[in-house]
Amino acid sequence: MKKIFEIPMYEYKKSPDQDATVPVRHPVIVIGAGPVGLGIAIDLARHDVPVVILDDNDKVSFGSRAFCFAKRSLEILDRLGCGEPMVEKGVLWNAGKVFFDEDETYEFNFPDEGGHKNPAFINLQQYYFEEYMVDRVRALQAEGKPIELRGNNKVEAVGQHDDHVTLEVSTPDGPYIVEADWLIACDGANSPTRRMLGLDFEGRVFEDNFLIADVIMEADFPTERWFWFDPPFNRGQSALLHKQPDNVWRIELQLGWDIDRDEEMKHENIIPRLHAMLGEDATFELEWVSIYTFQCRRMEAFRAGRILFAGDAAHQVSPFGARGANSGLQDTDNLAWKLKLVMDGNAPDVLLDTYSDERVYGADENILNSTRSTDFITPKSEVNRTFRDAVLCLAGRHEFARPLVNSERLSVPCTYDASSLNGPDAQGLPPALRPGSSAIDAPTKHGWLLDRLGDRFQLLAIGIEAEQGLNACGIEIETIRLAADESPELAARYLGDAKGAIYLMRPDQHVAARWSSYDKSAILGALKTATAQGGE
């Protein structure tokens, strides 16, 4: 029986564009049908922005690759209409253990604070993730939404002009030329688009290699994240074990810098390493194996004229903290609404510069945390290793040392504290929801709060009267009125000790501004600020 990543899901079909005598121009073209490319295309198509996705493959990703998805990503996917099947298929987890040598140093738990629709994390192989997103593309097509997915269409050259981008595309039927008003490059860490434009990354390449294996086996290990420092089966290095759906286990083994990759990838060398970890009697099957050299780098800016970069094409981090695909989905969440407003003429072109500003800020935050984790896991000097080992020894006996153990700081949503789009902030409201923050879910009398937020500007009026139908610059604001006592979670997260509050929410569910009383003029001014049109 073939596996999902062996089956073509968007087979090549000849497009009328290939026979056109004059290049056809599309409003938006996306390069890359991975999680980020599919995510931005789905978001745009839902709002009737015509979009074409080009990919040089016709199948979902081979191997688990990105596999740990955080709550914020699941909330974004819910808005896109494909989160539910992912949560149903994924492995939910909230606990783990850290080992040093042969001893368990400590165990940790992410407490379930309640009052959220989605779990803190799920593990789900990237090929399933992409399958559900392709299913969503097909569902949108059935609804008549303007989205097209072209497999075996490889972009060979890109040319940028004042008002459009030209692409040369190769196919099994030969090359053709197509144009786009806007091009979004989601073509991965080795982005050909980035290279064609002569753009590069800034940052660090870590002198280390990791063997990453998907192992199919029946095992009675708990559904926990297990991380080893200097284990007996991989001396002087580290290891990770995590469960995925269908009895697939993700194993990561640090190998060191000076290795022969071809030798390490040989079956006869991989199997003994896995037996040393799992036991000589362990029965398993290899599904996918790769060797990674981790990098923490980004482009200087994520916009180059009419070309926008997202996901790994724009920034790279080590997998420690599950910050790769999760941050890529936050890119799409940030970009889609801004591009639509600009295309509709309801916001100036400069709004797209704030996509780069905000997501560069997010990338820097991820790179900082990922670099710190990588430095702790793979110390590059004896002094650093001595410090790390001392922390691990202390952590086994003293709780105060455990926060110093950095086996990875897991992905959290970015708060755009320095954004030029942020408006006023009222004193005395909970700091976790200051302007620039992503909304926090809470139960209400009519369902989950986040199921009601997003895709447009909204005024969240909690315990305060506010009028409907506000409008500025052709942009309408929907008002959602909630009682201060809708739920204890809503009151605690959005009001704190206040009796009421007004929140202006962006289409990506981020807070634009907030007040402790209703002020129409201030709200309209904050809307202009949030769309890069100045404020009053």
XYZ file of C-alpha atoms in Angstrom:
536
model
C 0.000 0.000 0.000
C 1.406 3.353 -1.026
C 1.953 6.024 1.601
C 0.458 9.468 1.316
C 3.770 11.076 0.345
C 4.129 8.638 -2.576
C 0.819 9.581 -4.223
C 0.561 12.599 -6.558
C -1.947 15.026 -5.049
C -1.795 17.809 -7.616
C -0.695 16.143 -10.834
C 0.470 18.182 -13.767
C -2.257 19.464 -16.063
C -1.607 21.772 -18.945
C -2.798 25.313 -18.272
C -4.296 27.661 -20.882
C -1.512 30.063 -19.869
C 0.933 27.794 -21.688
C -0.737 28.394 -25.055
C -1.309 32.122 -24.618
C 0.359 34.319 -27.247
C 0.817 37.082 -24.660
C 1.834 36.239 -21.063
C -1.195 36.001 -18.807
C -1.080 38.214 -15.723
C -2.445 36.974 -12.382
C -3.076 39.115 -9.298
C -0.989 36.845 -7.037
C 1.330 33.917 -7.697
C 2.746 31.846 -4.850
C 5.857 29.730 -5.366
C 5.865 26.616 -3.185
C 3.096 24.259 -2.028
C 4.425 23.601 1.456
C 2.598 24.622 4.636
C 3.447 28.320 4.208
C 2.669 28.602 0.501
C -0.602 26.731 0.858
C -1.464 28.785 3.946
C -1.073 32.185 2.293
C -2.879 31.023 -0.854
C -5.841 29.652 1.135
C -6.086 32.858 3.147
C -6.134 35.040 0.035
C -8.575 32.838 -1.887
C -11.025 32.849 1.026
C -11.236 36.604 0.500
C -11.686 36.260 -3.267
C -8.154 37.289 -4.177
C -7.244 35.175 -7.250
C -4.094 33.172 -6.565
C -2.036 30.588 -8.446
C 0.356 28.245 -6.618
C 3.345 26.897 -8.578
C 5.340 23.921 -7.311
C 8.008 21.830 -8.980
C 6.609 18.695 -7.292
C 3.188 17.048 -7.327
C 3.261 15.329 -3.927
C 3.238 16.313 -0.271
C 6.522 16.332 1.646
C 8.438 13.106 2.185
C 9.159 12.561 5.881
C 7.806 14.226 8.999
C 10.004 17.362 8.654
C 8.084 20.015 10.607
C 5.945 18.008 12.994
C 5.235 19.984 16.185
C 2.532 22.616 15.830
C 1.719 25.105 18.569
C -1.614 26.502 19.706
C -1.222 29.760 17.777
C -0.720 27.826 14.523
C -3.819 25.741 15.241
C -5.786 28.943 15.818
C -4.606 30.311 12.463
C -5.513 27.025 10.783
C -8.966 27.156 12.359
C -9.473 30.534 10.725
C -8.351 29.055 7.391
C -10.816 26.191 7.776
C -8.415 23.259 8.116
C -7.449 23.107 11.802
C -9.996 20.570 13.007
C -8.763 17.514 11.036
C -5.197 18.264 12.091
C -6.073 18.274 15.780
C -8.118 15.090 15.324
C -5.200 13.307 13.641
C -2.377 14.792 15.700
C -0.858 13.451 18.899
C -1.627 15.799 21.790
C 1.046 16.167 24.453
C 1.881 18.427 27.372
C 4.629 16.624 29.297
C 8.235 15.583 28.920
C 11.388 14.338 30.601
C 14.985 15.535 30.506
C 17.814 13.037 31.030
C 21.510 13.548 31.739
C 23.699 10.523 31.182
C 21.636 7.584 32.475
C 19.586 9.569 34.985
C 16.301 11.404 34.693
C 17.084 15.002 35.609
C 13.487 16.162 35.877
C 10.106 16.022 34.214
C 7.977 18.936 33.119
C 4.348 19.629 32.389
C 2.567 22.357 30.504
C -0.447 22.884 32.747
C -3.812 22.976 31.033
C -5.097 26.412 32.030
C -8.480 25.652 30.469
C -10.710 27.956 28.479
C -9.026 27.348 25.112
C -10.455 25.574 22.092
C -7.081 24.247 20.950
C -4.381 22.285 22.786
C -0.935 23.670 23.556
C 0.783 21.418 20.991
C 0.138 18.586 18.591
C 2.615 16.356 16.790
C 1.653 15.748 13.172
C 3.850 14.758 10.260
C 4.214 17.486 7.656
C 2.880 15.217 4.925
C -0.456 14.952 6.742
C -0.406 18.690 7.399
C 0.020 19.384 3.691
C -2.597 16.776 2.743
C -5.231 18.532 4.844
C -4.262 21.880 3.331
C -4.543 20.483 -0.206
C -7.960 19.122 0.780
C -8.873 22.655 1.836
C -7.711 24.013 -1.524
C -9.978 21.498 -3.270
C -12.895 22.476 -1.029
C -12.380 26.148 -1.861
C -12.251 25.334 -5.564
C -15.552 23.470 -5.202
C -17.006 26.626 -3.643
C -15.870 28.613 -6.677
C -13.032 30.427 -4.922
C -10.230 31.669 -7.233
C -7.354 29.325 -6.307
C -5.298 27.102 -8.604
C -2.554 24.608 -7.702
C -0.178 23.678 -10.520
C 2.127 20.713 -9.969
C 5.352 20.109 -11.900
C 5.576 23.823 -12.688
C 9.138 24.857 -11.879
C 10.032 28.544 -11.795
C 13.324 28.959 -13.678
C 13.668 32.741 -13.739
C 12.091 35.802 -12.156
C 12.089 39.342 -13.516
C 10.888 42.322 -11.496
C 9.223 45.406 -13.001
C 7.584 48.508 -11.566
C 4.050 47.148 -11.733
C 4.457 43.362 -12.060
C 6.749 40.333 -11.883
C 7.582 38.044 -14.807
C 8.194 34.314 -14.284
C 9.674 31.747 -16.648
C 8.196 28.349 -15.815
C 9.222 24.901 -17.062
C 6.734 22.030 -17.355
C 6.612 18.531 -18.898
C 5.102 20.232 -21.980
C 7.821 22.840 -22.210
C 8.388 26.360 -20.834
C 5.992 29.270 -20.661
C 5.992 32.827 -19.324
C 3.464 34.157 -16.839
C 3.102 37.440 -14.960
C 1.896 38.440 -11.511
C 0.981 41.715 -9.894
C 2.462 40.257 -6.704
C 4.741 37.269 -6.142
C 5.032 35.474 -2.794
C 8.105 33.244 -2.508
C 7.547 30.307 -0.157
C 10.094 28.076 -1.853
C 12.053 26.916 1.168
C 15.400 27.401 2.840
C 17.304 27.083 -0.441
C 14.868 29.478 -2.131
C 15.703 29.706 -5.854
C 13.742 32.974 -5.947
C 16.023 34.501 -3.344
C 19.097 33.382 -5.272
C 17.730 34.682 -8.575
C 17.412 38.137 -7.002
C 20.918 37.960 -5.537
C 19.622 38.185 -1.983
C 21.206 36.347 0.920
C 20.819 35.399 4.561
C 22.456 36.975 7.602
C 23.212 34.884 10.693
C 24.904 31.700 11.927
C 25.473 28.200 10.625
C 26.100 25.851 13.550
C 29.021 23.477 13.232
C 27.051 20.387 14.072
C 24.988 17.706 12.369
C 21.916 15.804 13.502
C 20.543 12.530 12.217
C 16.754 12.775 12.063
C 14.783 9.570 11.626
C 11.113 8.634 11.451
C 10.879 5.167 12.960
C 7.744 3.015 12.731
C 7.440 0.796 15.795
C 5.058 -0.496 18.422
C 6.352 0.949 21.690
C 5.029 1.534 25.158
C 6.835 4.858 25.620
C 4.463 7.508 26.995
C 3.252 10.371 24.831
C 5.949 12.705 26.121
C 8.900 14.616 24.790
C 12.111 12.909 25.981
C 15.435 14.714 25.640
C 18.846 13.315 26.584
C 22.131 15.109 27.246
C 25.218 12.895 26.933
C 23.284 9.596 26.928
C 25.185 6.262 27.086
C 23.897 5.379 23.598
C 25.225 8.629 22.058
C 28.155 9.732 24.222
C 29.074 13.388 24.225
C 26.022 14.263 22.165
C 22.246 14.662 22.596
C 19.101 12.803 21.559
C 15.352 13.365 21.256
C 12.364 11.002 21.132
C 8.813 12.130 20.337
C 5.644 10.330 19.243
C 3.733 11.047 16.045
C 0.532 9.526 14.644
C 0.442 5.978 13.218
C 3.140 4.636 15.578
C 5.779 6.808 13.930
C 8.425 8.058 16.356
C 10.665 11.028 15.652
C 14.257 10.404 16.738
C 17.032 12.996 16.568
C 20.639 12.053 17.270
C 23.425 14.609 17.425
C 26.399 13.445 15.336
C 28.959 16.238 15.642
C 30.553 18.397 12.987
C 33.295 16.360 11.330
C 31.302 13.516 9.777
C 31.032 11.711 6.473
C 27.406 12.319 5.524
C 27.281 9.562 2.944
C 28.560 7.039 5.474
C 26.196 8.192 8.199
C 23.212 7.853 5.867
C 23.957 4.214 5.093
C 21.429 1.751 6.465
C 24.141 -0.374 8.090
C 25.299 2.630 10.130
C 21.867 4.011 11.062
C 20.408 0.753 12.389
C 23.086 0.153 15.080
C 22.626 3.716 16.351
C 18.897 3.164 16.725
C 19.349 -0.236 18.380
C 21.749 1.345 20.882
C 19.007 3.801 21.804
C 15.932 1.571 21.631
C 17.433 -1.771 22.670
C 18.931 -4.639 20.726
C 15.596 -6.464 20.636
C 13.633 -3.492 19.333
C 11.708 -4.091 16.117
C 11.230 -1.103 13.873
C 11.082 0.129 10.292
C 12.668 3.270 8.890
C 10.222 5.597 7.122
C 12.497 8.577 6.506
C 16.026 9.637 7.417
C 17.884 12.885 6.927
C 20.915 14.757 8.229
C 20.544 18.431 9.075
C 23.050 21.182 9.711
C 21.168 23.785 11.713
C 21.151 27.430 10.815
C 19.791 30.574 12.475
C 19.632 33.138 9.689
C 17.288 35.533 7.918
C 17.032 37.926 5.014
C 17.689 41.569 5.755
C 14.135 42.384 4.637
C 11.235 40.131 3.634
C 10.080 42.405 0.833
C 11.827 43.181 -2.443
C 9.539 45.416 -4.481
C 6.619 43.284 -5.636
C 8.145 40.082 -4.303
C 7.439 39.035 -0.732
C 9.227 36.224 1.088
C 7.708 33.988 3.759
C 8.620 30.914 5.779
C 12.017 29.269 5.354
C 12.616 31.322 2.208
C 12.798 34.384 4.493
C 14.254 32.955 7.712
C 15.729 29.767 9.136
C 16.054 28.498 12.685
C 17.202 25.239 14.215
C 14.291 22.897 14.951
C 14.766 23.326 18.713
C 11.561 24.955 19.891
C 9.462 24.016 16.841
C 9.796 27.566 15.535
C 10.145 26.904 11.792
C 6.716 26.071 10.373
C 4.993 27.776 13.305
C 6.702 31.078 12.523
C 6.014 30.568 8.812
C 2.285 30.358 9.495
C 2.539 33.585 11.487
C 4.129 35.117 8.359
C 1.086 34.181 6.277
C -1.250 35.421 8.998
C 0.485 38.798 8.951
C 0.758 39.173 5.192
C -2.605 38.138 3.729
C -4.793 40.921 5.114
C -2.235 43.604 4.341
C -1.832 42.488 0.738
C -5.606 42.408 0.217
C -6.065 45.939 1.594
C -3.306 47.248 -0.692
C -4.691 45.400 -3.731
C -8.189 46.754 -3.023
C -6.852 50.309 -2.773
C -7.874 50.624 0.873
C -4.333 51.019 2.233
C -1.089 52.474 0.895
C 1.711 50.318 -0.489
C 3.802 51.098 2.586
C 1.543 48.774 4.610
C 3.424 45.891 2.991
C 6.669 47.240 4.426
C 5.191 46.635 7.864
C 4.858 42.946 6.959
C 8.637 42.857 6.688
C 9.123 45.021 9.796
C 6.869 42.922 12.024
C 7.987 39.538 10.780
C 11.698 40.453 10.859
C 11.049 41.319 14.506
C 9.403 37.912 14.945
C 12.251 36.145 13.160
C 14.829 37.844 15.376
C 12.928 36.692 18.464
C 12.869 33.117 17.148
C 16.514 33.203 16.128
C 17.534 34.463 19.575
C 15.651 31.680 21.369
C 16.724 29.012 18.915
C 20.372 30.112 19.106
C 20.333 29.990 22.902
C 18.875 26.475 22.840
C 21.386 25.291 20.263
C 24.298 26.776 22.212
C 23.136 24.983 25.376
C 22.543 21.663 23.622
C 25.765 21.819 21.604
C 28.329 23.765 23.697
C 31.283 24.911 21.613
C 33.895 25.173 24.369
C 34.909 23.233 27.451
C 33.884 26.161 29.643
C 30.381 26.154 28.161
C 30.140 22.376 28.457
C 31.235 22.489 32.099
C 28.585 25.120 32.822
C 25.895 23.122 31.028
C 26.759 19.879 32.814
C 26.770 21.663 36.183
C 23.298 23.066 35.456
C 22.049 19.602 34.549
C 23.458 18.101 37.737
C 21.869 20.826 39.858
C 18.542 20.520 38.044
C 18.262 16.904 39.124
C 18.288 17.953 42.788
C 17.155 21.590 42.906
C 14.101 23.115 41.279
C 15.677 26.583 40.974
C 18.141 25.262 38.362
C 15.528 23.747 36.054
C 14.629 26.958 34.208
C 18.308 27.192 33.233
C 18.087 23.879 31.335
C 17.535 24.930 27.737
C 16.652 21.821 25.805
C 14.432 24.190 23.779
C 12.077 27.075 24.421
C 8.943 26.084 22.552
C 7.188 28.295 20.018
C 4.950 31.091 21.294
C 3.126 33.812 19.323
C 5.070 36.982 18.652
C 3.983 40.295 20.182
C 4.834 43.199 17.865
C 5.757 45.629 20.629
C 7.653 48.032 18.385
C 5.194 48.024 15.476
C 4.323 51.306 13.805
C 0.766 49.955 13.458
C 0.138 49.882 17.209
C -2.310 52.403 18.608
C -3.097 53.607 22.139
C -2.939 51.331 25.172
C -5.121 51.880 28.234
C -3.549 51.650 31.651
C -4.581 48.866 34.009
C -5.525 46.221 31.444
C -3.735 42.826 31.348
C -0.259 43.245 29.796
C -0.517 39.950 27.895
C -3.018 41.621 25.555
C -1.224 44.920 24.966
C -1.218 46.288 21.385
C 0.761 44.013 19.073
C -0.279 40.847 20.932
C -2.290 38.030 19.393
C -5.726 37.469 20.881
C -6.112 34.853 23.611
C -9.012 32.458 23.322
C -11.802 32.326 25.904
C -15.264 30.803 26.139
C -18.231 33.118 25.560
C -21.991 32.575 25.642
C -21.957 32.075 21.878
C -18.911 29.822 21.541
C -15.153 30.306 21.477
C -13.970 33.890 21.178
C -11.378 33.208 18.471
C -14.034 31.561 16.293
C -15.605 35.030 16.113
C -12.418 37.034 15.549
C -10.352 37.557 12.420
C -10.555 38.286 8.674
C -11.612 41.917 9.207
C -11.156 44.801 11.622
C -13.336 44.338 14.684
C -14.181 46.263 17.810
C -14.380 44.009 20.835
C -16.536 45.846 23.360
C -16.516 44.075 26.725
C -18.838 45.526 29.351
C -19.013 48.854 27.467
C -21.555 50.087 24.922
C -20.166 50.703 21.433
C -21.872 51.580 18.175
C -21.988 49.408 15.070
C -20.954 50.310 11.534
C -17.831 52.396 12.113
C -15.976 53.103 8.885
C -12.826 54.916 7.840
C -10.911 54.955 4.541
C -13.367 52.452 3.060
C -12.683 49.936 5.828
C -15.573 48.830 7.989
C -15.224 47.811 11.610
C -17.497 45.083 12.937
C -18.499 45.533 16.575
C -18.751 42.498 18.858
C -20.398 43.234 22.176
C -19.697 40.956 25.129
C -20.768 41.159 28.747
C -17.997 41.515 31.313
C -19.262 38.361 32.983
C -19.439 36.187 29.816
C -16.899 33.853 31.416
C -14.263 34.041 34.149
C -11.576 33.376 31.524
C -12.696 36.282 29.343
C -12.739 38.657 32.315
C -9.338 37.560 33.594
C -7.621 37.681 30.198
C -9.167 40.841 28.740
C -10.186 42.959 31.733
C -8.095 42.050 34.758
C -9.417 44.346 37.481
C -11.151 46.677 35.018
C -14.930 46.722 34.659
C -14.839 47.019 30.889
C -12.588 47.533 27.877
C -12.627 48.284 24.158
C -10.203 46.388 21.899
C -9.569 47.193 18.242
C -8.608 43.883 16.622
C -6.711 43.452 13.368
C -7.777 40.878 10.745
C -4.961 38.595 11.954
C -6.462 38.525 15.470
C -3.761 40.843 16.854
C -4.607 43.766 19.108
C -4.263 47.117 17.323
C -5.267 49.350 20.259
C -7.369 49.310 23.427
C -9.207 51.737 25.695
C -11.029 51.722 29.010
C -13.933 53.708 27.529
C -15.581 54.218 24.142
C -14.065 57.002 22.025
C -15.167 56.968 18.385
C -12.589 59.499 17.211
C -9.740 57.589 18.884
C -10.915 54.300 17.380
C -11.035 55.701 13.840
C -7.603 57.233 14.352
C -6.256 53.870 15.529
C -7.736 52.208 12.441
C -5.816 54.631 10.242
C -2.654 53.904 12.218
C -3.210 50.145 11.897
C -3.455 50.466 8.122
C -0.386 52.726 7.749
C -2.479 55.805 6.940
C -1.510 57.858 9.965
C -3.727 58.567 12.962
C -5.652 61.374 14.511
